[in-house]
Each structure stands twice: as structure tokens, then as C-alpha cells.
Short mmCIF file of C-alpha atoms in Angstrom, two decimals:
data_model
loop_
_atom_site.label_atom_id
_atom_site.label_comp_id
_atom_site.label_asym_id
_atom_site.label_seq_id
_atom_site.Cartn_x
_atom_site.Cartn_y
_atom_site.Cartn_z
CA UNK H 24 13.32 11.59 -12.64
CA UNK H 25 10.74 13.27 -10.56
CA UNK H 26 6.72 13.92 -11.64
CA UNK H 27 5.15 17.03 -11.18
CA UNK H 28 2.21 17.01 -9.15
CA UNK H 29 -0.73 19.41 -9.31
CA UNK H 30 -0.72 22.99 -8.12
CA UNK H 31 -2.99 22.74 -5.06
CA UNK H 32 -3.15 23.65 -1.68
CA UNK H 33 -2.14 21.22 1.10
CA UNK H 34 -5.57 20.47 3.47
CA UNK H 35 -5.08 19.67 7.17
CA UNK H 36 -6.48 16.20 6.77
CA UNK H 37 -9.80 16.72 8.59
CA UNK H 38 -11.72 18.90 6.27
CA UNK H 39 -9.57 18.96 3.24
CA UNK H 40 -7.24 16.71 2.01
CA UNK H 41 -3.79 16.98 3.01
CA UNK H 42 -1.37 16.04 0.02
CA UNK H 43 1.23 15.39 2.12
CA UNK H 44 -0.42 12.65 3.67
CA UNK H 45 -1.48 10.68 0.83
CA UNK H 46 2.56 10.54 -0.61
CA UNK H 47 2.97 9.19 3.19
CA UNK H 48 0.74 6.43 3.06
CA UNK H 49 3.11 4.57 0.41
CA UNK H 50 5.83 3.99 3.08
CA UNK H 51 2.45 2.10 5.23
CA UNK H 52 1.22 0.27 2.43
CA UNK H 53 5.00 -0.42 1.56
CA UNK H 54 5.32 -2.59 4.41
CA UNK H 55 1.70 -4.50 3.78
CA UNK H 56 1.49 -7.86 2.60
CA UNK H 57 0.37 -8.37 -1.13
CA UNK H 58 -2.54 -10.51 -1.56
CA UNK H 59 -2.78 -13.06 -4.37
CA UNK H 60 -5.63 -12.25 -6.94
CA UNK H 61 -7.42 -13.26 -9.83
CA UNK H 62 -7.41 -10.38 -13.01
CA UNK H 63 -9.26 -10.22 -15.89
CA UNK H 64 -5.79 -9.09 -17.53
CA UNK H 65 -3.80 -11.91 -16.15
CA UNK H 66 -3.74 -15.63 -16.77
CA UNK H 67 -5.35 -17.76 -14.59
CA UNK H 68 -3.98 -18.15 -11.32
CA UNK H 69 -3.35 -16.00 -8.22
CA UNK H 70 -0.77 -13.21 -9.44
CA UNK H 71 0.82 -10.49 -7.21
CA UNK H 72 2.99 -8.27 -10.06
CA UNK H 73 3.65 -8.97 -13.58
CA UNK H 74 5.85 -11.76 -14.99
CA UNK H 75 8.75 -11.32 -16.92
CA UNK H 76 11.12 -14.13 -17.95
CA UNK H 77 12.64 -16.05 -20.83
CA UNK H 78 10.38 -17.99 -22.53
CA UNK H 79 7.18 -15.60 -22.91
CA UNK H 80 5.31 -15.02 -25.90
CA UNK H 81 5.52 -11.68 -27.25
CA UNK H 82 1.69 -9.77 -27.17
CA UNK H 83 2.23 -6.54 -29.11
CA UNK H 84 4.25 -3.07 -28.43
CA UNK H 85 2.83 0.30 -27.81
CA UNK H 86 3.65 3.69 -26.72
CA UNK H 87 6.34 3.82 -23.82
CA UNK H 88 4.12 5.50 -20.74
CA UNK H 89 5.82 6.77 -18.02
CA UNK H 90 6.74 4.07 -15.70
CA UNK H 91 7.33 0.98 -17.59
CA UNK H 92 10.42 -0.55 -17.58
CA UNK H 93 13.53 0.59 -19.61
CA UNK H 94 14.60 -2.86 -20.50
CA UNK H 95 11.49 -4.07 -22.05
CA UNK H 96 11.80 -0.93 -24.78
CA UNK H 97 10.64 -1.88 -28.70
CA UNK H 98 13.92 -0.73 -30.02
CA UNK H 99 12.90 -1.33 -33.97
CA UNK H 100 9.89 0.00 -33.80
CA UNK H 101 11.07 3.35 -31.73
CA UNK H 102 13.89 3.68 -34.71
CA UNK H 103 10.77 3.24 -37.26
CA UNK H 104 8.18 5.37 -35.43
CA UNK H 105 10.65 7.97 -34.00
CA UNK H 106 8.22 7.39 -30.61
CA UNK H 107 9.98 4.93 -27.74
CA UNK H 108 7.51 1.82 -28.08
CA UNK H 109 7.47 -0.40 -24.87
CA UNK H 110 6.89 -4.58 -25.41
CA UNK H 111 4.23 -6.41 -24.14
CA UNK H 112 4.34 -10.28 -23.38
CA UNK H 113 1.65 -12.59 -22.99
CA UNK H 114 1.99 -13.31 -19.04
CA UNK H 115 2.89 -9.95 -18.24
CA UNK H 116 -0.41 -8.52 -19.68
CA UNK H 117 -1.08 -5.16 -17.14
CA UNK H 118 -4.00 -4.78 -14.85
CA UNK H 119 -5.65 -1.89 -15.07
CA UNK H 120 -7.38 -0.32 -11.79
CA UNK H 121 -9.85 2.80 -12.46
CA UNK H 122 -10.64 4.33 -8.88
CA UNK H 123 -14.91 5.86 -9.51
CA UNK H 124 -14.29 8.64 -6.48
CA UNK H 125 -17.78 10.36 -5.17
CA UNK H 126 -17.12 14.26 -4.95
CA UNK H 127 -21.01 14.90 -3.61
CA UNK H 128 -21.43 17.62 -1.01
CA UNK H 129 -22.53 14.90 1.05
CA UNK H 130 -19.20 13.68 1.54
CA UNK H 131 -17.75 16.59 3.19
CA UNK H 132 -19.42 15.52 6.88
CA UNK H 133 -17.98 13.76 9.34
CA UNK H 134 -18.47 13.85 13.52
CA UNK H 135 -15.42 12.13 14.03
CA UNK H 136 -11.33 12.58 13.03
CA UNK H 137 -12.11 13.76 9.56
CA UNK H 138 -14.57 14.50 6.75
CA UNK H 139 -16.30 11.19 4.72
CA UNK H 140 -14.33 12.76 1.74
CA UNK H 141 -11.22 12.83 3.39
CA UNK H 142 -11.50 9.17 4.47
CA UNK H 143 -12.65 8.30 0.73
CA UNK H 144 -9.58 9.81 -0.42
CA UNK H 145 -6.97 8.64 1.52
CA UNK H 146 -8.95 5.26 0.55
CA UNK H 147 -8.15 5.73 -3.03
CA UNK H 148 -4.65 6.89 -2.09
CA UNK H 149 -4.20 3.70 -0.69
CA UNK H 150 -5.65 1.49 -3.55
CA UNK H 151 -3.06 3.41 -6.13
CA UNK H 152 0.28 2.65 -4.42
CA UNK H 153 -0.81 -0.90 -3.46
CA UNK H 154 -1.86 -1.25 -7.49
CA UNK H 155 1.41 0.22 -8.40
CA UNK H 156 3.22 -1.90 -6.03
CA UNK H 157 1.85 -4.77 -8.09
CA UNK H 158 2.66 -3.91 -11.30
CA UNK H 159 -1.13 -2.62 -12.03
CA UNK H 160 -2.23 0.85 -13.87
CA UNK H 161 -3.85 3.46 -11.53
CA UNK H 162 -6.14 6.13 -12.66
CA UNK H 163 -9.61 7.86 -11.43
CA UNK H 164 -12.74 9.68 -12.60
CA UNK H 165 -14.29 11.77 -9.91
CA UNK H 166 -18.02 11.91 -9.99
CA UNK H 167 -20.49 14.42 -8.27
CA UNK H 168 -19.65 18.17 -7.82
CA UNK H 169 -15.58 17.41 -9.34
CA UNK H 170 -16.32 15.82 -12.63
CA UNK H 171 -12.65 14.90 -13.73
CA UNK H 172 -10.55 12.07 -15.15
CA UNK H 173 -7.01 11.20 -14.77
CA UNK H 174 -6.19 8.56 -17.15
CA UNK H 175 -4.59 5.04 -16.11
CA UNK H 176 -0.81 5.27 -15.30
CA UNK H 177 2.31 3.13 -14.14
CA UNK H 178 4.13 3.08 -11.53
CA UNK H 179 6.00 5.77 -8.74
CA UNK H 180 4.81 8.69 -11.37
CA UNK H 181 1.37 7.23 -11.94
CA UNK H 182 0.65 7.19 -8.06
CA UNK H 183 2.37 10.08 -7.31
CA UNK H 184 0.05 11.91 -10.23
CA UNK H 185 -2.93 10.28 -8.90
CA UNK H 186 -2.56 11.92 -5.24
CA UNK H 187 -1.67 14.72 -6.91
CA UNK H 188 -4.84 15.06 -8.40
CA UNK H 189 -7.36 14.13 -6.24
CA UNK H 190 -5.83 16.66 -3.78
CA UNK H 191 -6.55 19.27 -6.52
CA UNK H 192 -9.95 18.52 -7.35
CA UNK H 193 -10.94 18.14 -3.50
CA UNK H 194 -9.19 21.82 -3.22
CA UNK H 195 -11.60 23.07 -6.13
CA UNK H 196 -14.59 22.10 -4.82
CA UNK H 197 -16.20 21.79 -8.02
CA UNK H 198 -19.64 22.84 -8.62
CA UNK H 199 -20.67 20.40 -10.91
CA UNK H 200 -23.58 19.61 -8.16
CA UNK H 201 -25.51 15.96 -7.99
CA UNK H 202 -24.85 13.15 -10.31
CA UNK H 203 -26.92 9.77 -10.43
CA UNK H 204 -24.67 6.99 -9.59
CA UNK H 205 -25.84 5.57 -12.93
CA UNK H 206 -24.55 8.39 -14.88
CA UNK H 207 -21.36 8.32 -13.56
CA UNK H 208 -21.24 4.71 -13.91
CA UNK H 209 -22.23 5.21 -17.87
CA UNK H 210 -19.27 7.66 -17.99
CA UNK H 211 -16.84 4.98 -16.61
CA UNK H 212 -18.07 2.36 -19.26
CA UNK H 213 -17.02 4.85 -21.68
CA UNK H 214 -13.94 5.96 -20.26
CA UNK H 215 -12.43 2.86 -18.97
CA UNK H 216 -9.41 2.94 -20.85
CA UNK H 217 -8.94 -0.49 -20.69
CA UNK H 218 -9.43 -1.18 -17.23
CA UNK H 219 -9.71 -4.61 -15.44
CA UNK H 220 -11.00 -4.00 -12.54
CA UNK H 221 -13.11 -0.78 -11.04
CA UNK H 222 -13.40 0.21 -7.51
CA UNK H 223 -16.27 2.57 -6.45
CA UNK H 224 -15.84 4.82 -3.12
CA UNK H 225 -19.09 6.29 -1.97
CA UNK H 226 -21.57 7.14 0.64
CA UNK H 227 -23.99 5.64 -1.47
CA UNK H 228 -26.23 8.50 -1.37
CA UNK H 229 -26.20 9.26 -5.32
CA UNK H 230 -27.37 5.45 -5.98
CA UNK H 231 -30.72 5.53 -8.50
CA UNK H 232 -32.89 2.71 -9.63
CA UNK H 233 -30.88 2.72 -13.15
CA UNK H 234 -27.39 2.05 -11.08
CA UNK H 235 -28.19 -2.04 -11.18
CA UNK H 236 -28.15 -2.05 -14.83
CA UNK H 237 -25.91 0.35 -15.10
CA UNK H 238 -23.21 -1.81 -12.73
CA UNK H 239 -24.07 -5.08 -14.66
CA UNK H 240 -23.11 -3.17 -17.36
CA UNK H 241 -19.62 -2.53 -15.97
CA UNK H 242 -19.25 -6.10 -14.42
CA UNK H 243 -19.02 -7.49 -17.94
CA UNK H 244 -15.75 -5.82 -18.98
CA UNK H 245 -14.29 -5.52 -15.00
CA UNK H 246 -14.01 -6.37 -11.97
CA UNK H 247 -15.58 -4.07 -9.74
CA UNK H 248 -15.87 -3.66 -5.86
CA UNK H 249 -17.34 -1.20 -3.61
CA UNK H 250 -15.91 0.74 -0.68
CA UNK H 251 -19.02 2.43 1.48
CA UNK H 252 -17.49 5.35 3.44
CA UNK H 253 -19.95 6.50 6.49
CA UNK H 254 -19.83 8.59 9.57
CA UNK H 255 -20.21 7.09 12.87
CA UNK H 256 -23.85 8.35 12.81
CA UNK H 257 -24.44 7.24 10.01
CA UNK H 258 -24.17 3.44 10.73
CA UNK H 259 -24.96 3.10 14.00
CA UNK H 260 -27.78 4.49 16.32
CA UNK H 261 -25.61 7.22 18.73
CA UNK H 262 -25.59 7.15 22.36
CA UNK H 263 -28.26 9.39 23.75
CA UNK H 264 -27.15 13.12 24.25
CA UNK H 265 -27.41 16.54 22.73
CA UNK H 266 -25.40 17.10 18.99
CA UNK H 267 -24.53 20.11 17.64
CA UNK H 268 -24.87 20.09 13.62
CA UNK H 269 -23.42 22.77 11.30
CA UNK H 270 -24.52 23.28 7.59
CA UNK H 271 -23.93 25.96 5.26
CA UNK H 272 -22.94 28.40 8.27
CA UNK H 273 -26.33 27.09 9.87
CA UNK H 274 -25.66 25.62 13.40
CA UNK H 275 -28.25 23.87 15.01
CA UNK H 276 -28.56 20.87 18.05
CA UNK H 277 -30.44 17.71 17.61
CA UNK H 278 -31.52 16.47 20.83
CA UNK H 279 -32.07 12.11 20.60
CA UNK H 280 -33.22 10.95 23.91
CA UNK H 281 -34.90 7.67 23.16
CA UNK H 282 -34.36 4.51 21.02
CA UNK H 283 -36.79 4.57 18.53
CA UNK H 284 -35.93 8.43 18.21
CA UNK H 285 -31.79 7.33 18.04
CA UNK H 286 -32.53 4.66 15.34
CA UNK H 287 -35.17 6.38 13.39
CA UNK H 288 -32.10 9.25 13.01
CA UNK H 289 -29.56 7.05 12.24
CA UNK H 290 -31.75 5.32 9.39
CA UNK H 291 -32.37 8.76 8.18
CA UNK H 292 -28.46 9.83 7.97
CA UNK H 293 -27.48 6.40 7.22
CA UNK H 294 -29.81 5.67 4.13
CA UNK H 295 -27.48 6.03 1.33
CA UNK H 296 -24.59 3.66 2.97
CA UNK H 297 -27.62 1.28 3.24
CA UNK H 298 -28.79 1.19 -0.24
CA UNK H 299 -25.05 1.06 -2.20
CA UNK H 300 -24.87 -2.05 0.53
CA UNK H 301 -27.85 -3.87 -0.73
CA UNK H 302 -26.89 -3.14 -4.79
CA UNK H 303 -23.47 -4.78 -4.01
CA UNK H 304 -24.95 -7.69 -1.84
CA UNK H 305 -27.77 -8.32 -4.78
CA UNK H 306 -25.47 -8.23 -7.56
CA UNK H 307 -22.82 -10.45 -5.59
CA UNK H 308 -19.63 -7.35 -5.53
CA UNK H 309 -16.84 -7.38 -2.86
CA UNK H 310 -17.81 -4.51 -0.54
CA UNK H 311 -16.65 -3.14 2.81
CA UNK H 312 -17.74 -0.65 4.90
CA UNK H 313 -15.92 1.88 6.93
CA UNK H 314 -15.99 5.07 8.92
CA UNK H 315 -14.43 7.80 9.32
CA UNK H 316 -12.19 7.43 11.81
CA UNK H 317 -10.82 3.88 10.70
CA UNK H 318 -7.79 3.00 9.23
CA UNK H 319 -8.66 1.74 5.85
CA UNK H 320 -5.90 -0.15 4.45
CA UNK H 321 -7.23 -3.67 5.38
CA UNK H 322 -10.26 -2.97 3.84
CA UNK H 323 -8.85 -1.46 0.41
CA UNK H 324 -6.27 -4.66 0.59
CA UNK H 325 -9.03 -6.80 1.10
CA UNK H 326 -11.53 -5.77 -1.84
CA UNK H 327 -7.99 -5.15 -4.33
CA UNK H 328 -7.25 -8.52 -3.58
CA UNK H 329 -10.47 -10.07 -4.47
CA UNK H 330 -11.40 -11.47 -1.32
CA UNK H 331 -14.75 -10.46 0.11
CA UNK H 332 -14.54 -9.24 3.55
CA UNK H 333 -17.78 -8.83 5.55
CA UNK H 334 -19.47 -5.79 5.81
#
């Protein structure tokens, strides 16, 4: 049984996404090593997938989503309801994973291999089919220009869904235009959908003063982590040398000669990626940082796995 993914054109995978790409990455993150983590839906203990065994204590039933397994089918209550019903034990209790994707026009920039909103995106790619792979629901809520949500699903078709979608939205360019971190972190509270954990992918550049509260907020029914995506001149002070900037069919050379004139630029550019850093240091969040020319998989590994990896 195949899924049908989203009408939308294939990107090159510099400026737009390429859809192509993000089915790809599940043969890479195939071959990566789970790491053991903590959930809010598990038990306690390290867990890599769900449990199933003789012995468990039975949970509840609900609706069969696409994805879960055949053989754990409510076969009573599907001849009752007339709806296939899928069980649900105690230990096997799914994790949820809700991806919070920044869609500001500040993400499409990037001086090196690709666009910040490419990079974010093949990010998220990554997170779903390493969720899948261990047994977790995947599903996102674009913030920013694309205001969209694809509810959590399970496994091959719930990735395969997911990176369908965020290759449409990123070929619609929406023109929802800015959106206070906080905001969209309100709308996540509400739209969780049972979600155990939460991982945010921004530049950092739509973080407001009510985004603390708002991400305490959110800490108290998930776990939540933070991926900064920045451009190389964005998070470090460039060598010295002429640059040639385009924006909005505008094309225009910065000239940085000296240090103070290097770093005072890259502060500038680099101020967003500086300030979602701080909220996740203060409030104690895993959080990495990349750019975008790096491969991001140990870093999405990392955060999905609970450890905290320097920034």
C-alpha cells in the first residue's frame, strides 16, 4: 500500500526544497544508530521503539491510523463500531513528536550550499523517519509566512506524508508574513494532539519577550528541544573581503575590512540565532546549532535522543 504525497513541485535543494531528497534521507538515517531515550509516553527507562509482548496490560483501543500494526487490531470493537479499532497496551504507549517548522522570509538566505530553510527542512525530514523508525508519531505545524498543520502520524505513510508536505508548503510560499515565536508556540499548546515531545527549528529571529512563558508553557505537557539553523555569516565574523548580497531583486556589496567592522556585522545578521540560544540555555532545553552547509543528522539524533549536545 502506497501514500499519496502532496502535489508540489520538486526544488533543486539549494533554494527550494527538493522532495526527492527528503524520501532519500530515510535510507541515511536507516543505517544510524538509535539512541536510548527517556519519553513522557513511555515508562521509565531508556526505550528505542515500542514494546509488545505477552504479559502487557491492556490501555484502551482507538481508531486504526494508518501505520499501526495489523496484528494488534480491536477485532470486537471493529465488529461493534463498524470502524477497525487498533489496541493499546500499557508499555507500548506511543510517543508523539510534533516538528514547530519556522516558514519566515528570513529563512530563505543562505551564502553557502543551500538556503537556512532548506537546511531546516531536511532537519525535520530527518527527525520524522528517525521518530518513525522508533515506533514514535510524526507530525508538524509550520509557523511564519506557511501557517499549516499536518496532524501526528505512524509509520512509512506518516513520514512519507510529512515530506510530502513540507515540500508543498515551502513550494507555496505562503504569505501569511511574521509571526511572534510566542504565538506560534500558543498555537502548538493548542494543537498538540497529544504530543510528547516538541522540537522547534528556527533562526530564532521571530523570538519575543512572551516566548519564555510561552515555552514553559509547553515544557509542562512535552518535551521540547531546539534546533538553531544559521548561515555561516551569521555565526561567525567572515574573513575580510568584498560580499555581494541580493534581496528582493536588489543586489548590493558589503565591503568588511576590519574586525570590529566583521564582528559588529556578524552580531547584526546573527542576532536572532543568538537570542533562541540564550531562551533555551535559561530555561535548561536541549539545543544545537548548525549551518547551512552541515550535515544535520547528528545533531537531530542528538536532541531526539535526549542528550544535550553543545552548542
Amino acid at each position: 500500500m502506497s501514500a499519496v504525497l502532496p502535489t508540489a513541485a520538486d526544488g533543486d535543494g539549494r533554494v527550494s526544497v527538493s522532495l526527492a531528497e527528503l524520501l532519500e534521507l530515510r535510507a541515511r538515517v536507516a543505517r544510524k544508530a538509535l539512541p536510548l531515550r527517556e519519553s513522557r509516553a513511555a515508562p521509565a527507562g531508556p526505550q528505542a521503539s515500542r514494546l509488545h509482548g505477552r504479559g502487557m496490560d491492556y490501555a484502551e483501543s482507538r481508531a486504526y491510523q494508518p501505520g499501526d500494526d495489523v496484528r494488534r487490531l480491536d477485532w470486537r470493537l471493529t465488529a461493534r463500531s463498524g470502524r477497525l479499532h487498533t489496541k493499546l497496551f500499557q508499555e507500548e504507549r506511543e510517543g508523539r513528536l510534533l516538528v514547530l517548522l519556522d516558514t519566515h522570509a528570513s529563512m530563505r538566505f543562505g551564502t553557502r550550499v543551500r538556503f537556512k530553510s532548506v537546511q531546516a527542512t531536511r532537519a525535520a525530514a530527518m527527525a520524522a523517519w528517525l521518530a518513525v523508525r522508533a515506533g514514535e508519531r510524526v507530525g508538524a505545524l509550520a509557523f511564519g509566512e506557511s501557517r499549516h498543520l499536518l496532524r501526528p502520524q505512524g509509520g512509512t505513510r506518516g513520514a512519507l506524508a510529512f515530506c510530502g508536505a513540507l515540500a508543498g508548503w515551502d513550494a507555496r510560499q505562503g504569505q501569511g508574513g511574521a509571526e511572534p515565536l510566542s504565538q506560534a508556540l500558543m498555537r502548538a499548546g493548542r494543537l498538540m494532539h497529544g504530543a510528547s515531545r516538541v522540537l522547534l527549528i528556527s533562526d530564532g529571529l521571530s523570538v519575543d519577550d512572551a516566548s519564555k512563558g510561552r515555552l514553559i508553557d509547553l515544557t509542562r505537557h512535552a518535551d521540547v528541544s531546539v534546533l538553531i539553523v544559521g548561515d555561516a555569516l551569521e555565526l561567525a565574523a567572515a574573513p575580510p573581503g568584498r560580499y555581494p548580497l541580493e534581496h528582493a531583486g536588489v543586489r548590493r556589496e558589503v565591503l568588511l575590512t576590519g574586525d570590529r567592522q566583521r564582528r559588529d556585522f556578524q552580531q547584526a545578521l546573527g542576532a536572532g540565532q543568538a537570542r533562541l540560544a540564550a531562551l533555551a540555555r535559561a530555561l535548561g532545553l536541549p539545543h544545537q546549532t548548525i549551518d547551512t552547509a552541515s550535515d544535520p543528522l547528528d545533531a537531530i539524533a542528538g536532541l531526539l535522543g535526549g542528550r544535550r549536545p553543545a552548542s
